[in-house]
Amino acid sequence: MKLAVAETGLDMSGMTVLTEAATGAYAVTPVLAAMAGAKRVHAFTRPGRHGTVLDAKRETMELAALLGVADRIEILDSISPEMLHNVDIVTNSGHLRPLTAELIDQLRDDAVIALMFEAWEFRGEDLDIEACARRGIPVVGVNERHPAVDVFSFLGPLAVKQLHDCGLAVLGNKIGLLCDNDFLAPLHTGLTSLGAKVKTFDSVAAVHPDAWDAFVVALQPATTPRVGQAEATHLAACARAGAVVVQFWGDIDRTALARNGFAVWPTSPVKQGHMGILLSDIGPEPIVRLQTGGLRAAEWVRRGGAVTPDGFAQLVPWPAAT
């Protein structure tokens, strides 16, 4: 965490931040803000599948105490309008989502929302982008490929972990990589570097018959599943018995795939629009880098910094006025 703050140059001095208090690797977010000099960090939490309110408070404050910043972090289970009036940066974090028009309307005119991932990955259900446009509040993505953040380099190891967890060696496996977005290069590199025989396709329709061991799905989510009944039937016609469909990103129809004889990994359903594996599943470092980068991008915009292709910050486009 100290290294990430130093490498990104994160400086939140004088700022008030509203973020979440969470468990595991995600406990780092409010602590990073405080480490970077934020004068006050409000960390909202609620019960979830990863822990209770007490769990989140304990893990966050133990980490904060270890780093000597506990006095500037406040754990909350409710958010008042008065607090929102004083916030500089709000993070698009799990416990806070969705960021509603009601919340956004209480923010200061110069407040900034930190998306906490790249702008092109924006999900409309996370926050009310129309309310942000009406208020003139920037929604700031983070350049995950910036050298001081470099989260994209962890995507290959994440896919490898999924394949290992479902019982494939990767080495020598024939893998169809279904990807139509910027995840393609790091996923391809990660799989081929461990000896997989990888063929890439930008759609299910482009897949051809072969002795596939697995299909890794990394297709940008849409309004309907990227692998539905028709796609599952096509894949089944192209693959040998026993092939696995690995959901990295992009919604899939699990029933249709099972009906066509596929095993699906992970075995539990994935929330719509979300990845099938957490960055923290290979350790805390990707999360530390991502959260620090997300805060740095928002801090940069909040201080009036210019958004450039090689910088930390990206902007989510506001919808056109009607």
PDB file of C-alpha atoms in Angstrom:
ATOM      1  CA  MET A   1       0.000   0.000   0.000  1.00  0.00           C
ATOM      2  CA  LYS A   2       2.834   2.424   0.828  1.00  0.00           C
ATOM      3  CA  LEU A   3       4.518   1.578  -2.460  1.00  0.00           C
ATOM      4  CA  ALA A   4       1.286   2.095  -4.447  1.00  0.00           C
ATOM      5  CA  VAL A   5       0.683   5.518  -2.887  1.00  0.00           C
ATOM      6  CA  ALA A   6       4.276   6.530  -3.597  1.00  0.00           C
ATOM      7  CA  GLU A   7       4.345   5.221  -7.185  1.00  0.00           C
ATOM      8  CA  THR A   8       1.060   6.889  -8.166  1.00  0.00           C
ATOM      9  CA  GLY A   9       1.778  10.106  -6.293  1.00  0.00           C
ATOM     10  CA  LEU A  10      -1.642   9.940  -4.647  1.00  0.00           C
ATOM     11  CA  ASP A  11      -2.175  13.112  -2.602  1.00  0.00           C
ATOM     12  CA  MET A  12      -5.595  13.574  -0.995  1.00  0.00           C
ATOM     13  CA  SER A  13      -4.525  16.268   1.459  1.00  0.00           C
ATOM     14  CA  GLY A  14      -7.373  18.596   2.334  1.00  0.00           C
ATOM     15  CA  MET A  15     -10.003  16.307   0.820  1.00  0.00           C
ATOM     16  CA  THR A  16     -13.021  14.517   2.269  1.00  0.00           C
ATOM     17  CA  VAL A  17     -13.766  11.114   0.770  1.00  0.00           C
ATOM     18  CA  LEU A  18     -16.854   8.909   0.853  1.00  0.00           C
ATOM     19  CA  THR A  19     -16.068   5.286   0.123  1.00  0.00           C
ATOM     20  CA  GLU A  20     -16.891   1.852   1.520  1.00  0.00           C
ATOM     21  CA  ALA A  21     -15.620  -0.202   4.416  1.00  0.00           C
ATOM     22  CA  ALA A  22     -15.327  -3.792   3.233  1.00  0.00           C
ATOM     23  CA  THR A  23     -13.556  -7.036   4.037  1.00  0.00           C
ATOM     24  CA  GLY A  24     -10.526  -8.843   2.683  1.00  0.00           C
ATOM     25  CA  ALA A  25      -8.410  -6.940   0.197  1.00  0.00           C
ATOM     26  CA  TYR A  26     -11.172  -4.350  -0.262  1.00  0.00           C
ATOM     27  CA  ALA A  27     -10.583  -3.083   3.276  1.00  0.00           C
ATOM     28  CA  VAL A  28      -7.709  -1.073   1.802  1.00  0.00           C
ATOM     29  CA  THR A  29      -9.765   1.654   0.081  1.00  0.00           C
ATOM     30  CA  PRO A  30     -10.516   4.043   2.978  1.00  0.00           C
ATOM     31  CA  VAL A  31      -7.095   3.359   4.472  1.00  0.00           C
ATOM     32  CA  LEU A  32      -5.338   4.309   1.238  1.00  0.00           C
ATOM     33  CA  ALA A  33      -7.244   7.606   1.159  1.00  0.00           C
ATOM     34  CA  ALA A  34      -6.220   8.363   4.731  1.00  0.00           C
ATOM     35  CA  MET A  35      -2.610   7.338   4.073  1.00  0.00           C
ATOM     36  CA  ALA A  36      -2.569   9.837   1.208  1.00  0.00           C
ATOM     37  CA  GLY A  37      -3.524  12.661   3.563  1.00  0.00           C
ATOM     38  CA  ALA A  38      -7.325  12.904   3.298  1.00  0.00           C
ATOM     39  CA  LYS A  39      -8.567  15.055   6.166  1.00  0.00           C
ATOM     40  CA  ARG A  40     -11.661  12.854   6.605  1.00  0.00           C
ATOM     41  CA  VAL A  41     -12.710   9.485   5.182  1.00  0.00           C
ATOM     42  CA  HIS A  42     -16.312   8.348   5.577  1.00  0.00           C
ATOM     43  CA  ALA A  43     -16.479   4.583   4.999  1.00  0.00           C
ATOM     44  CA  PHE A  44     -20.013   3.256   4.533  1.00  0.00           C
ATOM     45  CA  THR A  45     -20.746  -0.424   5.096  1.00  0.00           C
ATOM     46  CA  ARG A  46     -23.616  -2.852   5.227  1.00  0.00           C
ATOM     47  CA  PRO A  47     -24.008  -6.635   5.534  1.00  0.00           C
ATOM     48  CA  GLY A  48     -23.057  -8.640   2.446  1.00  0.00           C
ATOM     49  CA  ARG A  49     -22.010 -12.071   1.259  1.00  0.00           C
ATOM     50  CA  HIS A  50     -18.394 -11.275   2.125  1.00  0.00           C
ATOM     51  CA  GLY A  51     -19.016 -10.299   5.758  1.00  0.00           C
ATOM     52  CA  THR A  52     -21.035  -8.443   8.349  1.00  0.00           C
ATOM     53  CA  VAL A  53     -20.900  -4.781   9.317  1.00  0.00           C
ATOM     54  CA  LEU A  54     -18.750  -5.739  12.294  1.00  0.00           C
ATOM     55  CA  ASP A  55     -16.392  -7.710  10.050  1.00  0.00           C
ATOM     56  CA  ALA A  56     -15.914  -4.743   7.727  1.00  0.00           C
ATOM     57  CA  LYS A  57     -15.403  -2.324  10.598  1.00  0.00           C
ATOM     58  CA  ARG A  58     -12.915  -4.590  12.349  1.00  0.00           C
ATOM     59  CA  GLU A  59     -10.807  -5.354   9.282  1.00  0.00           C
ATOM     60  CA  THR A  60     -10.750  -1.756   8.082  1.00  0.00           C
ATOM     61  CA  MET A  61      -9.870  -0.247  11.442  1.00  0.00           C
ATOM     62  CA  GLU A  62      -7.225  -2.887  12.267  1.00  0.00           C
ATOM     63  CA  LEU A  63      -5.470  -2.039   9.014  1.00  0.00           C
ATOM     64  CA  ALA A  64      -5.900   1.688   9.632  1.00  0.00           C
ATOM     65  CA  ALA A  65      -4.446   1.376  13.145  1.00  0.00           C
ATOM     66  CA  LEU A  66      -1.459  -0.544  11.815  1.00  0.00           C
ATOM     67  CA  LEU A  67      -0.725   2.374   9.465  1.00  0.00           C
ATOM     68  CA  GLY A  68      -1.502   5.101  12.004  1.00  0.00           C
ATOM     69  CA  VAL A  69      -4.497   6.646  10.224  1.00  0.00           C
ATOM     70  CA  ALA A  70      -7.457   5.319  12.225  1.00  0.00           C
ATOM     71  CA  ASP A  71      -8.260   8.764  13.635  1.00  0.00           C
ATOM     72  CA  ARG A  72      -9.290  10.052  10.184  1.00  0.00           C
ATOM     73  CA  ILE A  73     -11.602   7.182   9.215  1.00  0.00           C
ATOM     74  CA  GLU A  74     -15.234   6.990  10.294  1.00  0.00           C
ATOM     75  CA  ILE A  75     -17.231   3.789   9.705  1.00  0.00           C
ATOM     76  CA  LEU A  76     -20.882   4.472   8.883  1.00  0.00           C
ATOM     77  CA  ASP A  77     -24.065   2.502   8.309  1.00  0.00           C
ATOM     78  CA  SER A  78     -26.046   5.527   7.073  1.00  0.00           C
ATOM     79  CA  ILE A  79     -25.297   8.589   4.949  1.00  0.00           C
ATOM     80  CA  SER A  80     -26.639  12.039   5.776  1.00  0.00           C
ATOM     81  CA  PRO A  81     -27.224  14.947   3.362  1.00  0.00           C
ATOM     82  CA  GLU A  82     -24.944  17.107   5.533  1.00  0.00           C
ATOM     83  CA  MET A  83     -22.081  14.707   4.964  1.00  0.00           C
ATOM     84  CA  LEU A  84     -22.636  14.636   1.201  1.00  0.00           C
ATOM     85  CA  HIS A  85     -22.514  18.441   1.100  1.00  0.00           C
ATOM     86  CA  ASN A  86     -18.875  18.285   2.261  1.00  0.00           C
ATOM     87  CA  VAL A  87     -17.531  15.417   0.169  1.00  0.00           C
ATOM     88  CA  ASP A  88     -14.898  15.973  -2.533  1.00  0.00           C
ATOM     89  CA  ILE A  89     -14.758  12.414  -3.918  1.00  0.00           C
ATOM     90  CA  VAL A  90     -17.272   9.549  -3.852  1.00  0.00           C
ATOM     91  CA  THR A  91     -16.130   6.095  -4.958  1.00  0.00           C
ATOM     92  CA  ASN A  92     -18.321   3.793  -7.018  1.00  0.00           C
ATOM     93  CA  SER A  93     -17.806   0.984  -4.490  1.00  0.00           C
ATOM     94  CA  GLY A  94     -19.931  -2.077  -3.838  1.00  0.00           C
ATOM     95  CA  HIS A  95     -21.586  -1.063  -0.577  1.00  0.00           C
ATOM     96  CA  LEU A  96     -22.408   2.404  -1.944  1.00  0.00           C
ATOM     97  CA  ARG A  97     -23.914   1.206  -5.224  1.00  0.00           C
ATOM     98  CA  PRO A  98     -26.116   2.236  -6.819  1.00  0.00           C
ATOM     99  CA  LEU A  99     -25.232   5.914  -6.600  1.00  0.00           C
ATOM    100  CA  THR A 100     -28.723   7.322  -7.017  1.00  0.00           C
ATOM    101  CA  ALA A 101     -29.915  10.691  -8.310  1.00  0.00           C
ATOM    102  CA  GLU A 102     -30.989  11.473  -4.749  1.00  0.00           C
ATOM    103  CA  LEU A 103     -27.426  10.999  -3.498  1.00  0.00           C
ATOM    104  CA  ILE A 104     -25.824  12.767  -6.456  1.00  0.00           C
ATOM    105  CA  ASP A 105     -28.112  15.782  -6.043  1.00  0.00           C
ATOM    106  CA  GLN A 106     -26.749  16.295  -2.505  1.00  0.00           C
ATOM    107  CA  LEU A 107     -23.117  16.562  -3.674  1.00  0.00           C
ATOM    108  CA  ARG A 108     -21.200  19.788  -4.036  1.00  0.00           C
ATOM    109  CA  ASP A 109     -20.906  21.276  -7.510  1.00  0.00           C
ATOM    110  CA  ASP A 110     -17.174  20.504  -7.598  1.00  0.00           C
ATOM    111  CA  ALA A 111     -17.431  16.909  -6.343  1.00  0.00           C
ATOM    112  CA  VAL A 112     -16.082  14.002  -8.401  1.00  0.00           C
ATOM    113  CA  ILE A 113     -17.189  10.371  -8.611  1.00  0.00           C
ATOM    114  CA  ALA A 114     -14.399   7.793  -8.853  1.00  0.00           C
ATOM    115  CA  LEU A 115     -15.518   4.907 -11.087  1.00  0.00           C
ATOM    116  CA  MET A 116     -12.665   2.683  -9.773  1.00  0.00           C
ATOM    117  CA  PHE A 117     -12.160   0.904 -13.109  1.00  0.00           C
ATOM    118  CA  GLU A 118     -11.738   1.899 -16.760  1.00  0.00           C
ATOM    119  CA  ALA A 119     -14.316   4.216 -18.318  1.00  0.00           C
ATOM    120  CA  TRP A 120     -15.330   1.771 -21.085  1.00  0.00           C
ATOM    121  CA  GLU A 121     -16.323  -0.768 -18.425  1.00  0.00           C
ATOM    122  CA  PHE A 122     -19.016   1.582 -17.048  1.00  0.00           C
ATOM    123  CA  ARG A 123     -22.260  -0.169 -16.024  1.00  0.00           C
ATOM    124  CA  GLY A 124     -25.405   1.933 -16.116  1.00  0.00           C
ATOM    125  CA  GLU A 125     -26.876   0.187 -13.090  1.00  0.00           C
ATOM    126  CA  ASP A 126     -23.974   1.375 -10.886  1.00  0.00           C
ATOM    127  CA  LEU A 127     -24.853   5.074 -10.876  1.00  0.00           C
ATOM    128  CA  ASP A 128     -27.250   7.589 -12.379  1.00  0.00           C
ATOM    129  CA  ILE A 129     -25.169   9.088 -15.179  1.00  0.00           C
ATOM    130  CA  GLU A 130     -28.023  11.401 -16.201  1.00  0.00           C
ATOM    131  CA  ALA A 131     -28.003  12.978 -12.741  1.00  0.00           C
ATOM    132  CA  CYS A 132     -24.236  13.445 -13.018  1.00  0.00           C
ATOM    133  CA  ALA A 133     -24.663  15.165 -16.386  1.00  0.00           C
ATOM    134  CA  ARG A 134     -27.397  17.427 -15.039  1.00  0.00           C
ATOM    135  CA  ARG A 135     -25.197  18.427 -12.093  1.00  0.00           C
ATOM    136  CA  GLY A 136     -21.972  18.613 -14.112  1.00  0.00           C
ATOM    137  CA  ILE A 137     -20.278  16.035 -11.869  1.00  0.00           C
ATOM    138  CA  PRO A 138     -17.469  14.092 -13.589  1.00  0.00           C
ATOM    139  CA  VAL A 139     -17.420  10.296 -13.421  1.00  0.00           C
ATOM    140  CA  VAL A 140     -13.736   9.427 -13.549  1.00  0.00           C
ATOM    141  CA  GLY A 141     -12.391   6.082 -14.684  1.00  0.00           C
ATOM    142  CA  VAL A 142      -8.829   4.986 -14.080  1.00  0.00           C
ATOM    143  CA  ASN A 143      -6.313   4.056 -16.749  1.00  0.00           C
ATOM    144  CA  GLU A 144      -5.564   0.540 -15.536  1.00  0.00           C
ATOM    145  CA  ARG A 145      -2.701   0.311 -18.028  1.00  0.00           C
ATOM    146  CA  HIS A 146      -0.798   3.248 -16.563  1.00  0.00           C
ATOM    147  CA  PRO A 147       2.650   1.941 -15.517  1.00  0.00           C
ATOM    148  CA  ALA A 148       2.048   2.891 -11.864  1.00  0.00           C
ATOM    149  CA  VAL A 149      -1.240   0.942 -11.812  1.00  0.00           C
ATOM    150  CA  ASP A 150      -0.821  -1.858 -14.402  1.00  0.00           C
ATOM    151  CA  VAL A 151      -3.842  -3.915 -13.350  1.00  0.00           C
ATOM    152  CA  PHE A 152      -4.269  -5.341 -16.865  1.00  0.00           C
ATOM    153  CA  SER A 153      -1.120  -7.410 -16.398  1.00  0.00           C
ATOM    154  CA  PHE A 154      -2.989  -9.421 -13.756  1.00  0.00           C
ATOM    155  CA  LEU A 155      -5.778 -10.485 -16.149  1.00  0.00           C
ATOM    156  CA  GLY A 156      -3.780 -13.355 -17.633  1.00  0.00           C
ATOM    157  CA  PRO A 157      -2.932 -14.834 -14.226  1.00  0.00           C
ATOM    158  CA  LEU A 158      -6.624 -14.523 -13.269  1.00  0.00           C
ATOM    159  CA  ALA A 159      -7.716 -16.569 -16.288  1.00  0.00           C
ATOM    160  CA  VAL A 160      -5.001 -19.118 -15.559  1.00  0.00           C
ATOM    161  CA  LYS A 161      -6.290 -19.458 -11.989  1.00  0.00           C
ATOM    162  CA  GLN A 162      -9.813 -20.080 -13.257  1.00  0.00           C
ATOM    163  CA  LEU A 163      -8.582 -22.825 -15.571  1.00  0.00           C
ATOM    164  CA  HIS A 164      -6.459 -24.399 -12.836  1.00  0.00           C
ATOM    165  CA  ASP A 165      -9.390 -24.270 -10.415  1.00  0.00           C
ATOM    166  CA  CYS A 166     -11.673 -26.077 -12.865  1.00  0.00           C
ATOM    167  CA  GLY A 167      -9.095 -28.823 -13.378  1.00  0.00           C
ATOM    168  CA  LEU A 168      -7.205 -27.855 -16.525  1.00  0.00           C
ATOM    169  CA  ALA A 169      -3.424 -27.614 -16.611  1.00  0.00           C
ATOM    170  CA  VAL A 170      -3.320 -24.759 -19.197  1.00  0.00           C
ATOM    171  CA  LEU A 171      -0.030 -26.215 -20.455  1.00  0.00           C
ATOM    172  CA  GLY A 172      -0.904 -27.997 -23.675  1.00  0.00           C
ATOM    173  CA  ASN A 173      -4.625 -27.233 -23.478  1.00  0.00           C
ATOM    174  CA  LYS A 174      -6.416 -26.034 -26.608  1.00  0.00           C
ATOM    175  CA  ILE A 175      -8.356 -22.923 -25.607  1.00  0.00           C
ATOM    176  CA  GLY A 176     -10.769 -20.777 -27.577  1.00  0.00           C
ATOM    177  CA  LEU A 177     -10.537 -17.223 -26.227  1.00  0.00           C
ATOM    178  CA  LEU A 178     -13.756 -15.309 -26.943  1.00  0.00           C
ATOM    179  CA  CYS A 179     -12.930 -11.629 -26.488  1.00  0.00           C
ATOM    180  CA  ASP A 180     -14.103  -8.422 -28.186  1.00  0.00           C
ATOM    181  CA  ASN A 181     -12.466  -5.811 -25.960  1.00  0.00           C
ATOM    182  CA  ASP A 182      -9.222  -4.511 -24.487  1.00  0.00           C
ATOM    183  CA  PHE A 183      -8.801  -7.576 -22.275  1.00  0.00           C
ATOM    184  CA  LEU A 184      -7.667  -9.548 -25.334  1.00  0.00           C
ATOM    185  CA  ALA A 185      -3.911  -8.913 -25.312  1.00  0.00           C
ATOM    186  CA  PRO A 186      -3.236  -9.549 -21.597  1.00  0.00           C
ATOM    187  CA  LEU A 187      -5.461 -12.648 -21.568  1.00  0.00           C
ATOM    188  CA  HIS A 188      -3.787 -14.071 -24.675  1.00  0.00           C
ATOM    189  CA  THR A 189      -0.328 -13.377 -23.268  1.00  0.00           C
ATOM    190  CA  GLY A 190      -1.146 -14.914 -19.903  1.00  0.00           C
ATOM    191  CA  LEU A 191      -2.499 -18.129 -21.398  1.00  0.00           C
ATOM    192  CA  THR A 192       0.130 -18.652 -24.101  1.00  0.00           C
ATOM    193  CA  SER A 193       3.001 -17.885 -21.721  1.00  0.00           C
ATOM    194  CA  LEU A 194       2.071 -21.008 -19.755  1.00  0.00           C
ATOM    195  CA  GLY A 195       1.928 -23.187 -22.844  1.00  0.00           C
ATOM    196  CA  ALA A 196      -1.739 -23.091 -23.830  1.00  0.00           C
ATOM    197  CA  LYS A 197      -2.643 -23.353 -27.526  1.00  0.00           C
ATOM    198  CA  VAL A 198      -4.878 -20.312 -27.893  1.00  0.00           C
ATOM    199  CA  LYS A 199      -7.064 -19.186 -30.765  1.00  0.00           C
ATOM    200  CA  THR A 200      -8.910 -15.892 -30.389  1.00  0.00           C
ATOM    201  CA  PHE A 201     -12.427 -15.077 -31.633  1.00  0.00           C
ATOM    202  CA  ASP A 202     -14.331 -11.801 -31.365  1.00  0.00           C
ATOM    203  CA  SER A 203     -17.697 -13.586 -31.385  1.00  0.00           C
ATOM    204  CA  VAL A 204     -19.111 -17.038 -30.746  1.00  0.00           C
ATOM    205  CA  ALA A 205     -20.229 -17.255 -34.389  1.00  0.00           C
ATOM    206  CA  ALA A 206     -16.571 -17.098 -35.506  1.00  0.00           C
ATOM    207  CA  VAL A 207     -15.584 -20.254 -33.564  1.00  0.00           C
ATOM    208  CA  HIS A 208     -14.705 -23.241 -35.780  1.00  0.00           C
ATOM    209  CA  PRO A 209     -14.659 -26.957 -34.934  1.00  0.00           C
ATOM    210  CA  ASP A 210     -11.531 -28.249 -33.187  1.00  0.00           C
ATOM    211  CA  ALA A 211     -10.471 -30.351 -30.205  1.00  0.00           C
ATOM    212  CA  TRP A 212     -11.163 -27.565 -27.729  1.00  0.00           C
ATOM    213  CA  ASP A 213     -10.510 -28.224 -24.045  1.00  0.00           C
ATOM    214  CA  ALA A 214     -12.097 -24.945 -22.948  1.00  0.00           C
ATOM    215  CA  PHE A 215     -13.654 -21.718 -24.104  1.00  0.00           C
ATOM    216  CA  VAL A 216     -12.748 -18.656 -22.055  1.00  0.00           C
ATOM    217  CA  VAL A 217     -15.549 -16.091 -22.384  1.00  0.00           C
ATOM    218  CA  ALA A 218     -14.397 -12.474 -22.037  1.00  0.00           C
ATOM    219  CA  LEU A 219     -17.096 -10.680 -24.037  1.00  0.00           C
ATOM    220  CA  GLN A 220     -18.300  -7.217 -23.071  1.00  0.00           C
ATOM    221  CA  PRO A 221     -21.701  -7.502 -21.350  1.00  0.00           C
ATOM    222  CA  ALA A 222     -24.805  -6.468 -23.292  1.00  0.00           C
ATOM    223  CA  THR A 223     -28.542  -6.325 -22.638  1.00  0.00           C
ATOM    224  CA  THR A 224     -28.831 -10.072 -23.318  1.00  0.00           C
ATOM    225  CA  PRO A 225     -26.369 -12.891 -22.498  1.00  0.00           C
ATOM    226  CA  ARG A 226     -23.391 -12.977 -24.853  1.00  0.00           C
ATOM    227  CA  VAL A 227     -23.648 -16.759 -24.831  1.00  0.00           C
ATOM    228  CA  GLY A 228     -27.322 -17.686 -25.149  1.00  0.00           C
ATOM    229  CA  GLN A 229     -29.111 -20.713 -26.566  1.00  0.00           C
ATOM    230  CA  ALA A 230     -27.979 -20.223 -30.178  1.00  0.00           C
ATOM    231  CA  GLU A 231     -24.380 -19.575 -29.134  1.00  0.00           C
ATOM    232  CA  ALA A 232     -24.341 -22.594 -26.815  1.00  0.00           C
ATOM    233  CA  THR A 233     -25.581 -24.824 -29.655  1.00  0.00           C
ATOM    234  CA  HIS A 234     -22.886 -23.483 -31.978  1.00  0.00           C
ATOM    235  CA  LEU A 235     -20.126 -24.058 -29.432  1.00  0.00           C
ATOM    236  CA  ALA A 236     -21.360 -27.599 -28.817  1.00  0.00           C
ATOM    237  CA  ALA A 237     -21.152 -28.301 -32.543  1.00  0.00           C
ATOM    238  CA  CYS A 238     -17.542 -27.075 -32.541  1.00  0.00           C
ATOM    239  CA  ALA A 239     -16.219 -28.769 -29.396  1.00  0.00           C
ATOM    240  CA  ARG A 240     -15.511 -32.275 -28.258  1.00  0.00           C
ATOM    241  CA  ALA A 241     -17.284 -33.826 -25.282  1.00  0.00           C
ATOM    242  CA  GLY A 242     -15.977 -32.628 -21.926  1.00  0.00           C
ATOM    243  CA  ALA A 243     -15.078 -29.093 -22.954  1.00  0.00           C
ATOM    244  CA  VAL A 244     -15.494 -26.409 -20.288  1.00  0.00           C
ATOM    245  CA  VAL A 245     -16.863 -22.885 -20.668  1.00  0.00           C
ATOM    246  CA  VAL A 246     -15.043 -20.494 -18.333  1.00  0.00           C
ATOM    247  CA  GLN A 247     -16.861 -17.222 -17.604  1.00  0.00           C
ATOM    248  CA  PHE A 248     -14.191 -14.550 -17.221  1.00  0.00           C
ATOM    249  CA  TRP A 249     -16.423 -11.591 -18.163  1.00  0.00           C
ATOM    250  CA  GLY A 250     -19.671 -11.337 -20.087  1.00  0.00           C
ATOM    251  CA  ASP A 251     -23.036 -12.828 -19.197  1.00  0.00           C
ATOM    252  CA  ILE A 252     -23.850 -16.394 -20.203  1.00  0.00           C
ATOM    253  CA  ASP A 253     -26.927 -18.627 -20.190  1.00  0.00           C
ATOM    254  CA  ARG A 254     -25.803 -21.411 -17.886  1.00  0.00           C
ATOM    255  CA  THR A 255     -28.921 -23.489 -18.488  1.00  0.00           C
ATOM    256  CA  ALA A 256     -28.400 -23.415 -22.247  1.00  0.00           C
ATOM    257  CA  LEU A 257     -24.748 -24.400 -21.877  1.00  0.00           C
ATOM    258  CA  ALA A 258     -25.592 -27.280 -19.534  1.00  0.00           C
ATOM    259  CA  ARG A 259     -28.314 -28.414 -21.953  1.00  0.00           C
ATOM    260  CA  ASN A 260     -25.627 -28.610 -24.636  1.00  0.00           C
ATOM    261  CA  GLY A 261     -23.325 -30.731 -22.491  1.00  0.00           C
ATOM    262  CA  PHE A 262     -20.904 -28.113 -21.186  1.00  0.00           C
ATOM    263  CA  ALA A 263     -19.469 -27.818 -17.714  1.00  0.00           C
ATOM    264  CA  VAL A 264     -19.372 -24.149 -16.656  1.00  0.00           C
ATOM    265  CA  TRP A 265     -16.849 -22.423 -14.384  1.00  0.00           C
ATOM    266  CA  PRO A 266     -17.306 -20.899 -11.885  1.00  0.00           C
ATOM    267  CA  THR A 267     -20.060 -23.222 -10.775  1.00  0.00           C
ATOM    268  CA  SER A 268     -22.010 -20.467  -9.001  1.00  0.00           C
ATOM    269  CA  PRO A 269     -23.857 -17.816 -11.069  1.00  0.00           C
ATOM    270  CA  VAL A 270     -22.061 -14.502 -11.573  1.00  0.00           C
ATOM    271  CA  LYS A 271     -23.818 -11.177 -10.996  1.00  0.00           C
ATOM    272  CA  GLN A 272     -24.886  -9.594 -14.274  1.00  0.00           C
ATOM    273  CA  GLY A 273     -22.144  -7.484 -15.842  1.00  0.00           C
ATOM    274  CA  HIS A 274     -19.490  -8.625 -13.358  1.00  0.00           C
ATOM    275  CA  MET A 275     -16.368 -10.728 -13.752  1.00  0.00           C
ATOM    276  CA  GLY A 276     -16.400 -14.421 -12.943  1.00  0.00           C
ATOM    277  CA  ILE A 277     -13.347 -14.071 -10.720  1.00  0.00           C
ATOM    278  CA  LEU A 278     -12.281 -11.376  -8.261  1.00  0.00           C
ATOM    279  CA  LEU A 279      -8.962  -9.614  -8.683  1.00  0.00           C
ATOM    280  CA  SER A 280      -8.269 -10.474  -5.049  1.00  0.00           C
ATOM    281  CA  ASP A 281      -8.423 -14.215  -5.833  1.00  0.00           C
ATOM    282  CA  ILE A 282      -4.731 -14.066  -6.725  1.00  0.00           C
ATOM    283  CA  GLY A 283      -3.796 -11.898  -3.740  1.00  0.00           C
ATOM    284  CA  PRO A 284      -4.240  -8.313  -2.542  1.00  0.00           C
ATOM    285  CA  GLU A 285      -1.799  -6.548  -4.872  1.00  0.00           C
ATOM    286  CA  PRO A 286      -4.162  -6.099  -7.873  1.00  0.00           C
ATOM    287  CA  ILE A 287      -6.797  -4.588  -5.576  1.00  0.00           C
ATOM    288  CA  VAL A 288      -4.297  -2.270  -3.888  1.00  0.00           C
ATOM    289  CA  ARG A 289      -3.106  -1.063  -7.293  1.00  0.00           C
ATOM    290  CA  LEU A 290      -6.639  -0.645  -8.665  1.00  0.00           C
ATOM    291  CA  GLN A 291      -8.023   1.210  -5.652  1.00  0.00           C
ATOM    292  CA  THR A 292      -5.006   3.494  -5.430  1.00  0.00           C
ATOM    293  CA  GLY A 293      -5.256   4.223  -9.137  1.00  0.00           C
ATOM    294  CA  GLY A 294      -8.980   4.898  -8.881  1.00  0.00           C
ATOM    295  CA  LEU A 295      -8.442   7.409  -6.099  1.00  0.00           C
ATOM    296  CA  ARG A 296      -5.519   9.002  -7.950  1.00  0.00           C
ATOM    297  CA  ALA A 297      -7.568   9.488 -11.116  1.00  0.00           C
ATOM    298  CA  ALA A 298     -10.408  11.168  -9.211  1.00  0.00           C
ATOM    299  CA  GLU A 299      -8.010  13.292  -7.179  1.00  0.00           C
ATOM    300  CA  TRP A 300      -6.333  14.461 -10.392  1.00  0.00           C
ATOM    301  CA  VAL A 301      -9.637  15.592 -11.917  1.00  0.00           C
ATOM    302  CA  ARG A 302     -10.835  17.124  -8.640  1.00  0.00           C
ATOM    303  CA  ARG A 303      -7.718  19.317  -8.622  1.00  0.00           C
ATOM    304  CA  GLY A 304      -8.366  20.447 -12.191  1.00  0.00           C
ATOM    305  CA  GLY A 305      -5.822  18.234 -13.955  1.00  0.00           C
ATOM    306  CA  ALA A 306      -6.151  17.702 -17.705  1.00  0.00           C
ATOM    307  CA  VAL A 307      -7.317  14.276 -18.920  1.00  0.00           C
ATOM    308  CA  THR A 308      -4.791  12.839 -21.389  1.00  0.00           C
ATOM    309  CA  PRO A 309      -4.507   9.383 -23.015  1.00  0.00           C
ATOM    310  CA  ASP A 310      -1.349   8.519 -21.097  1.00  0.00           C
ATOM    311  CA  GLY A 311      -2.484   9.893 -17.716  1.00  0.00           C
ATOM    312  CA  PHE A 312      -4.273   8.272 -14.795  1.00  0.00           C
ATOM    313  CA  ALA A 313      -7.761   9.622 -15.473  1.00  0.00           C
ATOM    314  CA  GLN A 314     -10.465   8.780 -17.997  1.00  0.00           C
ATOM    315  CA  LEU A 315     -13.918  10.356 -18.227  1.00  0.00           C
ATOM    316  CA  VAL A 316     -17.182   8.508 -18.674  1.00  0.00           C
ATOM    317  CA  PRO A 317     -19.118  10.460 -21.344  1.00  0.00           C
ATOM    318  CA  TRP A 318     -22.281  12.136 -20.137  1.00  0.00           C
ATOM    319  CA  PRO A 319     -25.386  11.322 -22.179  1.00  0.00           C
ATOM    320  CA  ALA A 320     -26.441  13.974 -24.671  1.00  0.00           C
ATOM    321  CA  ALA A 321     -29.021  16.454 -23.381  1.00  0.00           C
ATOM    322  CA  THR A 322     -32.565  15.856 -24.595  1.00  0.00           C
TER     323      THR A 322
END
